[in-house]
Every structure is written in C-alpha cells, then in structure tokens.
Coordinates of C-alpha atoms in Angstrom, one line a residue:
Chain A
X64 CA 77.3 284.2 194.1
X65 CA 76.0 281.1 195.8
X66 CA 78.8 278.8 194.6
X67 CA 81.4 281.1 196.2
X68 CA 79.5 281.1 199.5
X69 CA 79.1 277.4 199.3
X70 CA 82.7 277.0 198.4
X71 CA 83.8 278.8 201.6
X72 CA 81.3 277.0 203.8
X73 CA 81.9 273.6 202.3
X74 CA 85.7 273.6 202.0
X75 CA 85.9 273.9 198.3
X76 CA 83.3 271.5 197.0
X77 CA 81.0 273.1 194.5
X78 CA 77.2 272.5 195.0
X79 CA 77.0 270.7 191.6
X80 CA 79.7 268.3 192.7
X81 CA 77.9 267.6 196.0
X82 CA 74.8 266.8 194.0
X83 CA 76.7 264.2 191.9
X84 CA 78.5 262.5 194.9
X85 CA 75.4 260.4 195.7
X86 CA 75.2 259.3 192.1
X87 CA 78.9 258.2 192.1
X88 CA 78.3 256.4 195.5
X89 CA 75.3 254.5 194.0
X90 CA 77.5 253.3 191.1
X91 CA 80.3 252.4 193.4
X92 CA 78.0 250.4 195.7
X93 CA 76.9 248.5 192.6
X94 CA 80.6 247.7 191.9
X95 CA 81.2 246.6 195.5
X96 CA 78.2 244.2 195.3
X97 CA 79.9 242.6 192.2
X98 CA 83.1 242.5 194.2
X99 CA 85.0 244.8 191.8
X100 CA 88.1 246.1 193.5
X101 CA 89.3 248.9 191.2
X102 CA 87.5 251.0 188.5
X103 CA 88.8 253.3 185.8
X104 CA 87.5 256.9 185.7
X105 CA 85.9 256.0 182.3
X106 CA 84.0 253.0 183.7
X107 CA 82.8 254.8 186.8
X108 CA 81.9 257.9 184.7
X109 CA 79.8 255.7 182.3
X110 CA 78.1 254.0 185.2
X111 CA 77.2 257.4 186.7
X112 CA 76.2 258.9 183.4
X113 CA 78.7 261.8 183.4
X114 CA 81.9 262.2 181.3
X115 CA 85.2 261.1 182.8
X116 CA 86.8 264.6 182.9
X117 CA 84.0 265.8 185.1
X118 CA 84.2 262.8 187.3
X119 CA 87.9 263.2 187.8
X120 CA 87.5 266.9 188.6
X121 CA 84.7 266.1 191.1
X122 CA 86.8 263.5 192.8
X123 CA 89.8 265.7 192.9
X124 CA 87.8 267.9 195.4
X125 CA 87.9 264.9 197.8
X126 CA 91.6 264.6 197.3
X127 CA 91.0 261.5 195.2
X128 CA 93.1 261.3 192.0
X129 CA 93.2 257.6 191.2
X130 CA 96.3 255.8 190.0
X131 CA 97.4 255.9 186.4
X132 CA 96.7 252.6 184.7
X133 CA 94.8 251.3 187.7
X134 CA 92.1 253.7 188.4
X135 CA 90.3 254.2 191.7
X136 CA 90.1 251.8 194.6
X137 CA 86.4 251.1 195.0
X138 CA 86.3 250.5 198.7
X139 CA 88.4 253.5 199.6
X140 CA 86.4 255.8 197.3
X141 CA 83.1 254.6 198.8
X142 CA 84.6 255.5 202.2
X143 CA 85.8 258.9 201.0
X144 CA 82.5 259.9 199.4
X145 CA 80.5 258.5 202.4
X146 CA 82.6 260.5 204.8
X147 CA 82.3 263.7 202.7
X148 CA 78.6 263.3 202.5
X149 CA 78.3 262.7 206.2
X150 CA 77.0 259.1 205.8
X151 CA 79.6 257.5 208.0
X152 CA 77.4 258.7 210.9
X153 CA 73.7 258.0 211.5
X154 CA 71.1 260.6 210.7
X155 CA 67.8 260.5 212.6
X156 CA 64.8 261.2 210.3
X157 CA 61.1 261.8 211.1
X158 CA 58.5 261.3 208.4
X159 CA 55.5 263.6 208.7
X160 CA 52.5 262.6 206.7
X161 CA 51.8 258.9 206.4
X162 CA 49.8 258.6 203.2
X163 CA 50.9 256.3 200.3
X164 CA 54.1 258.3 199.8
X165 CA 54.9 258.4 203.5
X166 CA 54.4 254.7 203.7
X167 CA 56.6 254.1 200.7
X168 CA 59.3 256.2 202.3
X169 CA 59.0 254.5 205.7
X170 CA 59.7 251.2 204.0
X171 CA 62.3 252.5 201.6
X172 CA 65.5 250.3 201.8
X173 CA 67.7 253.0 200.3
X174 CA 67.4 255.1 203.5
X175 CA 68.6 252.6 206.0
X176 CA 71.5 251.5 203.8
X177 CA 72.8 255.1 203.7
X178 CA 72.7 255.7 207.4
X179 CA 69.3 257.3 207.6
X180 CA 67.3 256.0 210.6
X181 CA 63.6 256.6 210.6
X182 CA 62.9 257.4 214.3
X183 CA 59.2 258.2 213.9
X184 CA 56.2 258.5 211.6
X185 CA 53.6 261.2 212.4
X186 CA 50.2 262.0 211.0
X187 CA 47.2 264.2 211.8
X188 CA 44.6 261.5 210.8
X189 CA 43.2 259.6 213.8
X190 CA 42.5 256.7 211.5
X191 CA 46.2 256.4 210.7
X192 CA 47.6 257.2 214.1
X193 CA 48.4 253.9 215.9
X194 CA 48.9 251.9 212.7
X195 CA 52.1 249.9 212.5
X196 CA 54.1 250.6 209.3
X197 CA 57.5 249.1 208.5
X198 CA 57.9 248.3 212.2
X199 CA 57.0 251.8 213.5
X200 CA 53.8 252.9 215.2
X201 CA 52.4 256.1 213.7
X202 CA 52.2 258.9 216.3
X203 CA 49.9 261.8 216.4
X204 CA 51.3 265.1 214.9
X205 CA 50.7 266.7 218.3
X206 CA 53.7 264.7 219.5
X207 CA 56.0 266.2 216.8
X208 CA 58.1 268.5 219.1
X209 CA 58.3 265.8 221.7
X210 CA 59.5 263.2 219.2
X211 CA 62.1 265.6 217.7
X212 CA 63.6 266.3 221.1
X213 CA 63.4 262.7 222.3
X214 CA 65.1 261.1 219.3
X215 CA 67.4 263.9 218.3
X216 CA 65.8 264.2 214.8
X217 CA 68.0 266.1 212.5
X218 CA 66.2 265.8 209.2
X219 CA 62.4 266.2 208.7
X220 CA 60.8 264.5 205.7
X221 CA 57.5 266.2 204.9
X222 CA 55.1 264.1 202.9
X223 CA 51.8 265.8 203.9
X224 CA 49.2 267.3 201.6
X225 CA 50.3 270.7 200.2
X226 CA 48.0 272.7 202.6
X227 CA 49.6 271.2 205.7
X228 CA 53.2 271.4 204.7
X229 CA 54.2 275.0 205.7
X230 CA 52.6 274.6 209.2
X231 CA 54.5 271.4 209.8
X232 CA 57.7 273.0 208.4
X233 CA 57.4 275.9 210.8
X234 CA 57.0 273.6 213.7
X235 CA 60.0 271.4 212.9
X236 CA 62.1 274.5 212.4
X237 CA 60.9 276.0 215.7
X238 CA 62.1 272.7 217.3
X239 CA 65.6 273.2 216.0
X240 CA 65.6 271.0 212.9
X241 CA 67.7 272.7 210.1
X242 CA 67.2 270.2 207.3
X243 CA 63.9 269.5 205.5
X244 CA 63.2 267.1 202.7
X245 CA 59.9 268.3 201.1
X246 CA 57.7 266.0 199.0
X247 CA 54.6 268.2 199.3
X248 CA 53.8 270.1 196.1
X249 CA 54.5 273.5 197.6
X250 CA 57.4 275.9 198.0
X251 CA 58.3 276.1 201.7
X252 CA 59.5 279.3 203.4
X253 CA 62.3 278.8 205.9
X254 CA 64.6 281.2 207.9
X255 CA 68.2 281.5 206.9
X256 CA 70.4 278.5 208.0
X257 CA 67.7 276.0 207.2
X258 CA 68.2 273.8 204.2
X259 CA 65.2 272.6 202.2
X260 CA 65.4 270.1 199.3
X261 CA 62.3 269.5 197.3
X262 CA 61.6 266.3 195.5
X263 CA 59.4 266.6 192.4
X264 CA 58.5 263.2 191.1
X265 CA 57.5 264.5 187.7
X266 CA 60.9 266.1 186.8
X267 CA 62.4 262.8 185.5
X268 CA 59.2 262.2 183.5
X269 CA 59.6 265.5 181.9
X270 CA 63.2 264.7 180.9
X271 CA 61.9 261.5 179.4
X272 CA 59.2 263.3 177.5
X273 CA 61.8 265.6 176.0
X274 CA 63.7 262.6 174.5
X275 CA 60.6 260.8 173.5
X276 CA 59.5 263.9 171.6
X277 CA 62.9 264.1 169.9
X278 CA 62.7 260.4 168.9
X279 CA 59.4 261.2 167.3
X280 CA 61.0 264.1 165.3
X281 CA 60.8 267.2 167.5
X282 CA 58.0 269.5 168.6
X283 CA 55.3 269.6 166.0
X284 CA 54.7 273.3 166.1
X285 CA 58.3 274.4 166.4
X286 CA 59.1 277.7 164.7
X287 CA 62.5 279.2 165.2
X288 CA 62.3 282.3 167.3
X289 CA 64.1 285.5 166.4
X290 CA 67.7 285.3 167.7
X291 CA 67.3 281.6 168.5
X292 CA 67.4 279.5 165.4
X293 CA 68.6 275.9 164.9
X294 CA 71.6 275.1 167.0
X295 CA 73.4 278.4 167.1
X296 CA 77.0 277.2 166.8
X297 CA 78.7 279.8 169.0
X298 CA 76.8 279.5 172.3
X299 CA 76.2 275.8 171.9
X300 CA 79.9 275.2 171.4
X301 CA 80.6 277.2 174.5
X302 CA 78.1 275.5 176.7
X303 CA 79.2 272.1 175.5
X304 CA 82.8 272.9 176.6
X305 CA 81.5 274.2 179.9
X306 CA 79.0 271.5 180.8
X307 CA 80.5 268.4 179.3
Chain B
X256 CA 81.0 262.4 173.7
X257 CA 77.5 262.1 174.9
X258 CA 76.8 265.8 174.9
X259 CA 77.8 266.1 171.3
X260 CA 75.6 263.2 170.3
X261 CA 72.8 264.8 172.3
X262 CA 73.4 268.1 170.8
X263 CA 72.9 266.8 167.3
X264 CA 69.9 264.7 168.3
X265 CA 68.3 267.4 170.4
X266 CA 69.0 270.4 168.2
X267 CA 71.6 272.1 170.4
X268 CA 70.2 271.7 173.9
X269 CA 72.8 270.2 176.3
X270 CA 71.6 267.5 178.5
X271 CA 72.3 269.5 181.7
X272 CA 70.1 272.3 180.3
X273 CA 67.3 269.8 179.6
X274 CA 67.5 268.6 183.2
X275 CA 67.1 272.2 184.5
X276 CA 64.1 273.1 182.2
X277 CA 61.6 271.3 184.5
X278 CA 63.0 273.2 187.4
X279 CA 62.5 276.5 185.6
X280 CA 59.0 275.4 184.6
X281 CA 58.1 274.7 188.2
X282 CA 59.3 278.1 189.3
X283 CA 57.4 279.8 186.4
X284 CA 54.2 277.9 187.2
X285 CA 54.5 279.2 190.8
X286 CA 54.8 282.8 189.4
X287 CA 51.8 282.2 187.1
X288 CA 49.7 281.1 190.1
X289 CA 50.6 284.4 191.8
X290 CA 49.6 286.2 188.5
X291 CA 53.1 287.6 188.0
X292 CA 53.4 288.6 184.3
X293 CA 57.1 289.2 183.9
X294 CA 60.2 288.1 185.8
X295 CA 63.8 289.2 185.7
X296 CA 66.5 286.6 185.1
X297 CA 67.8 287.2 188.7
X298 CA 64.4 286.5 190.2
X299 CA 63.8 283.4 188.1
X300 CA 67.3 282.2 188.8
X301 CA 66.9 282.6 192.5
X302 CA 63.5 280.8 192.5
X303 CA 65.1 277.9 190.5
X304 CA 68.2 277.8 192.6
X305 CA 70.8 278.5 189.9
X306 CA 72.7 281.6 189.1
X307 CA 71.4 284.1 186.5
X308 CA 74.2 283.7 184.0
X309 CA 73.4 280.0 183.7
X310 CA 69.7 280.6 183.5
X311 CA 70.2 283.1 180.7
X312 CA 72.4 280.7 178.8
X313 CA 70.0 277.8 179.3
X314 CA 67.1 279.9 178.0
X315 CA 69.1 281.2 175.0
X316 CA 69.0 277.6 173.7
X317 CA 65.2 278.0 173.4
X318 CA 65.7 281.2 171.6
X319 CA 64.5 283.1 174.6
X320 CA 66.6 286.1 175.6
X321 CA 64.2 288.3 177.7
X322 CA 64.0 292.1 177.3
X323 CA 66.5 294.4 179.0
X324 CA 64.9 296.1 181.9
X325 CA 61.8 294.0 181.7
X326 CA 62.9 290.4 181.9
X327 CA 61.0 287.4 180.6
X328 CA 57.3 287.2 179.9
X329 CA 56.2 284.4 182.2
X330 CA 53.3 283.0 180.1
X331 CA 55.3 282.8 176.9
X332 CA 58.3 281.3 178.7
X333 CA 56.1 278.6 180.2
X334 CA 54.8 277.9 176.7
X335 CA 58.3 277.7 175.2
X336 CA 59.7 275.4 177.9
X337 CA 56.6 273.2 177.8
X338 CA 56.9 272.9 174.0
X339 CA 60.6 272.2 174.2
X340 CA 60.0 269.4 176.8
X341 CA 57.2 268.0 174.8
X342 CA 54.6 268.8 177.5
X343 CA 52.2 270.5 175.1
X344 CA 51.1 267.1 174.1
X345 CA 49.8 264.3 176.3
X346 CA 52.0 261.3 177.3
X347 CA 50.4 258.0 178.1
X348 CA 51.9 256.4 181.1
X349 CA 51.5 252.9 182.7
X350 CA 52.5 252.3 186.3
X351 CA 53.8 248.8 186.9
X352 CA 53.9 247.7 190.6
X353 CA 51.1 249.0 192.8
X354 CA 52.7 248.9 196.3
X355 CA 52.8 252.1 198.4
X356 CA 55.0 253.9 195.9
X357 CA 52.9 252.9 192.9
X358 CA 49.8 254.1 194.7
X359 CA 51.5 257.4 195.6
X360 CA 52.5 257.8 192.0
X361 CA 49.0 256.9 190.7
X362 CA 47.6 259.8 192.8
X363 CA 50.4 262.2 192.2
X364 CA 48.9 265.5 191.0
X365 CA 52.2 266.7 189.5
X366 CA 51.8 264.1 186.7
X367 CA 48.4 265.1 185.3
X368 CA 49.2 268.9 185.5
X369 CA 52.3 268.2 183.3
X370 CA 50.4 266.3 180.6
X371 CA 51.2 262.8 181.9
X372 CA 48.1 260.6 181.7
X373 CA 48.1 257.4 183.7
X374 CA 46.4 254.9 181.4
X375 CA 46.8 251.9 183.6
X376 CA 48.1 250.3 186.8
X377 CA 49.4 246.8 186.7
X378 CA 50.5 244.3 189.4
X379 CA 51.3 240.7 189.8
X380 CA 49.7 240.3 193.2
X381 CA 46.2 238.8 192.9
X382 CA 45.2 240.6 196.1
X383 CA 45.9 244.0 194.5
X384 CA 44.5 243.2 191.0
X385 CA 41.0 244.5 190.8
X386 CA 41.4 247.2 193.4
X387 CA 40.5 250.7 192.5
X388 CA 43.2 253.3 193.1
X389 CA 42.9 257.0 192.1
X390 CA 40.0 256.1 189.8
X391 CA 41.8 253.2 188.0
X392 CA 41.3 249.5 188.4
X393 CA 44.6 247.6 188.9
X394 CA 45.1 245.1 186.0
X395 CA 47.1 241.9 186.1
X396 CA 50.6 242.1 184.9
X397 CA 49.7 239.4 182.3
X398 CA 47.8 242.2 180.5
X399 CA 50.9 244.4 180.1
X400 CA 51.4 244.0 176.4
X401 CA 47.7 244.3 175.7
X402 CA 47.5 247.5 177.7
X403 CA 50.5 249.1 176.1
X404 CA 49.1 248.5 172.6
X405 CA 45.5 249.4 173.5
X406 CA 46.3 252.8 175.2
X407 CA 49.4 253.7 173.2
X408 CA 51.6 253.8 176.3
X409 CA 54.8 255.7 175.6
X410 CA 56.4 255.8 179.1
X411 CA 56.5 252.9 181.5
X412 CA 56.9 253.7 185.2
X413 CA 58.4 250.7 187.1
X414 CA 57.7 250.7 190.8
X415 CA 58.1 246.9 191.4
X416 CA 60.4 245.2 193.9
X417 CA 64.0 245.1 192.7
X418 CA 63.8 241.4 191.6
X419 CA 60.9 241.9 189.2
X420 CA 62.1 245.1 187.6
X421 CA 64.3 243.8 184.8
X422 CA 61.7 241.3 183.6
X423 CA 59.1 244.0 183.5
X424 CA 61.5 246.3 181.7
X425 CA 62.3 243.6 179.0
X426 CA 58.6 243.1 178.4
X427 CA 57.8 246.8 178.0
X428 CA 60.8 247.3 175.7
X429 CA 59.7 244.3 173.6
X430 CA 56.3 246.0 173.3
X431 CA 57.9 249.0 171.7
X432 CA 58.1 251.4 174.7
X433 CA 61.3 253.4 174.5
X434 CA 61.1 255.5 177.8
X435 CA 61.3 253.9 181.2
X436 CA 61.2 255.7 184.6
X437 CA 62.6 253.3 187.1
X438 CA 61.9 253.6 190.9
X439 CA 63.1 250.0 191.6
X440 CA 66.5 249.9 193.4
X441 CA 68.3 248.2 190.6
X442 CA 70.2 249.2 187.4
X443 CA 68.1 248.2 184.3
X444 CA 69.8 247.0 181.1
X445 CA 68.1 248.2 177.9
X446 CA 69.0 248.1 174.2
X447 CA 70.2 251.3 172.5
X448 CA 67.5 253.8 171.7
X449 CA 65.7 253.2 175.0
X450 CA 65.9 255.9 177.6
X451 CA 65.9 254.9 181.3
X452 CA 65.8 257.5 184.1
X453 CA 66.3 256.2 187.6
X454 CA 64.8 257.9 190.7
X455 CA 66.7 257.4 193.9
X456 CA 64.7 258.9 196.8
X457 CA 67.7 258.9 199.1
X458 CA 69.8 261.2 196.9
X459 CA 68.3 264.4 198.2
X460 CA 68.6 263.1 201.8
X461 CA 72.3 262.6 201.2
X462 CA 72.7 266.2 199.9
X463 CA 71.0 267.4 203.1
X464 CA 73.3 265.2 205.2
X465 CA 76.3 266.9 203.6
X466 CA 75.1 270.3 204.6
X467 CA 73.9 269.2 208.0
X468 CA 77.4 267.8 208.7
X469 CA 79.0 271.1 207.5
X470 CA 76.7 273.0 209.9
X471 CA 78.0 270.8 212.7
X472 CA 81.6 271.6 211.8
X473 CA 82.6 269.1 209.1
X474 CA 83.5 265.4 209.1
X475 CA 84.9 264.5 212.5
X476 CA 87.6 262.2 211.2
X477 CA 88.7 264.4 208.3
X478 CA 92.4 264.3 207.4
X479 CA 93.7 266.1 204.3
X480 CA 94.6 263.5 201.8
X481 CA 97.9 263.8 199.8
X482 CA 97.2 266.1 196.8
X483 CA 93.8 267.2 198.2
X484 CA 94.1 269.7 201.0
X485 CA 91.9 272.6 202.0
X486 CA 90.2 274.2 199.1
X487 CA 93.0 274.1 196.4
X488 CA 92.6 277.5 194.8
X489 CA 93.4 276.6 191.2
X490 CA 91.0 273.7 190.4
X491 CA 88.2 275.1 192.7
X492 CA 88.4 278.4 190.9
X493 CA 88.2 276.7 187.6
X494 CA 85.2 274.6 188.6
X495 CA 83.4 277.5 190.0
X496 CA 83.8 279.3 186.7
X497 CA 82.7 276.2 184.8
X498 CA 79.7 275.2 186.9
X499 CA 78.3 278.5 188.3

C-alpha cells in the first residue's frame, strides 16, 4: 500500500528508487572528481553496486534515459538527482546529543558537501554545554525550541542516549520540525506527517557477517526446515527476476 | 549477474533479502523486549517498513512460512534470522581510527548485542595510543598485523581519515581479513573475495531531504524533461509491482 501512496505523493518515484538515488549520486560525484564527462549505465551501475537494468529504470523516473552508445552525461545527472533529492537547496540541521557520535556527525564532511548546514549542537550535560566543536558552541537543550525557530531548522538529528530520545523528538516535533534522523537505539513515535529515518550502525556489520559465514561454509548447525530446503528453484527464480 | 552468483554462493538468498534481514531482526528484537510471542506478517512488515508480500517472500528463503491465522513465532524467527546472518557465533572486530566516530563505534551497544566483539582499537596518533576507551586500550597502528593474528579478527572497521583508509585496508587484507566495514569517505579497492561495505552517514539525510522537499511542494525549478513527464503510468506501474 505504501508504494502507491508514495507514488502519488512523490510524483511517481518509488521509495526504493529514492533510497538508491544517494548511492548513484555518490558514485557520480566520484566520477566528477576524476573529471569523467560521460558514463555508461553498466559502469555507473557497477560503481553503485546495482545491476544496469535497475539503474536505467530508476533514472527513467527522473526523465533521464541516457544516449545510446554514449551513456549519461555525469554533470547533468548529478544536477538532476540533486534537484530530485532536494539538495540544490540548503537544509538547516540541528544535532541533539553531543557525545562521541554527535561530535563525529558535527565534523562530518559528507553533510556540508550535500547541502546540509549544521546550525546548532545541543546537549543536556552542563560539562559539554559551551564547548566548541567543529566551529560551533554547544548550546543547552533548554534552548532547543528557540534555536529551531531562530535558524529555521528543518531536520533534527537525534544522537542522545536511548532514554532521552523520545522526549527530544516530541519537543522538536512540537516546534514544527517534520524530519528526524534518529541514531538513538530506540524506535521513536511520531504523529502522521513526520518522517523518521533510523540509522543502525550494526546493520552493515550483520550483512558482512552473513557473507563471512558463507565464505566459511555456511551456518554450522543448519538443518533444512520443512517447506524450506536448499534453494527452492521456483520462488528463488521469481525473486531473482523481481529484485535483480 | 551478481544476484545469480550470490544465489549460488548463498544458497538461494538474494542480496536484497540479506540486506533486509537485519531490519526484520531489529523489529523482532523490539517485539521480544515487549514479550510478544507471535506476530502476523502484516504487523512485522509494518514494523520493518516493507510490505507484507515482500516480507513473506523474504522469510520463505529461510524456510519460514508462518502459520495461517497465527503468524510467525517471534523467538524462533529471531533464531532463524540470527543463524542465517551468522550472528549465533561471535565475530571479532578491530576498529582502526579512534577519532570521534571510532570512539562512538567502540562504545556502540548495538555491536555487542549482535555478537560483534571489539577485540582492539588502533590509531596512528601517539596522543591517542594508550588511552582507554570503552574498556579497551588504544594500540598503535604498527601492531595491526599482530592484533589481527592474535585475536583472530575477521572484520575490520575502518574509521580513519580518507587519506589513510586504503593503506590500512591493504594491510588488513594482506593479514587475511576478508570483510571490511568502511566509514572513511573514500572508495576502497580490494582483491576479489574481500567484501567491503561502506557506510555513508549522509544517505539517510538525503532521503529525508527528498521527503521534506515534497512536503514543501516539490523542487522549485522542476520542468518535465523530454520522455520523463509526470508519473508515466506504464513504467511506474511496473516498478511498483516489482519493488513493492
């Protein structure tokens, strides 16, 4: 159901495509740095880690079809994706919670280069308030609402301990912020119309563990489960066609 | 082509399914914490942010089909996914680069709870070497090979500055490590057989920006591009069927 709703709301771009656009953009920026002017769908797909049919379909949602025998013009595609993602304008971000992760995020080069401007750092710990980190002075969390209004913060990055995250989230939402990036290890409840994305730093490690295990010969205690079995040809075939 | 290779290597589980298993696991762990014993595919799908048909297909690769009218048994499904991902065994991790991000990772609770044991922290900065962080003493990067051998490190987490990352990567690969989690803002070259996953902390922010822009009424300077247009029904319909 969600894809159909998103499709209407987002003028035809499926959520899964939206999630891949930043990956394409990262690959394209790498090409730009090496002064590559055009790229074939195969090359770009390989750089982004998807197959080229999926890449071409994703880009067709942006009205970008490339030129046969030439491929895609890197600079124009960077512009198209950036515009589609909303990166051609600046986004004002506040980082709440200035522990190690908050500090890492405050100094993260990948934010500024994508149009994310960190307007403020906030923390509840008096020992941290007043410290200067990456050129910003940490403000007390009491000043949260004031800072959101003053700087026009549109995205709140929550990097507090788990126990503090929902309270902070409620306050930023009450102040009119409708986008929240959550690094705290907790599921946040928000009213409709507010988008929350959660970053779990262990997910990529789990995917690595899967492959590492396979290299070592598969799960030691694996027993085929009734109805499961080794690589059932029907469904696997179907999923491959669907997800490749 | 990759999915077919992966399918053979990974006994029938497509890469996209592997990437979603940690997300299901996170949702299931949340249910376990609330002492929920069984869950319908609809509930679990909603908690994981996918649709239920995709969830059921993903879980069918694990031989897990649920029971009509009852759903999935939470505890058993946690076990099945954990086993499939290789989380029922311990993985020894070394974190290289102990700046703010390395420190945040060293203290990240989500690693230990998933079976990732941080055996060592390494840095090239003499001012950091010897510091105790989350119960571990930071070792000098010169001791990298020794530490990998001594502790049986199987996954290297690279959180160095961009300029140092490839050199560190070459050294861990030469020491026999075949899984690398890269936080440095650079694309690493590795020989075949080595898996690298890259974490870009700005990707989720970009997805939020996309939706934030849509809430505000879409890209200001949008002009339909030849061949693109507003929500072309054919391809969009197809993609929805494919990716939902």
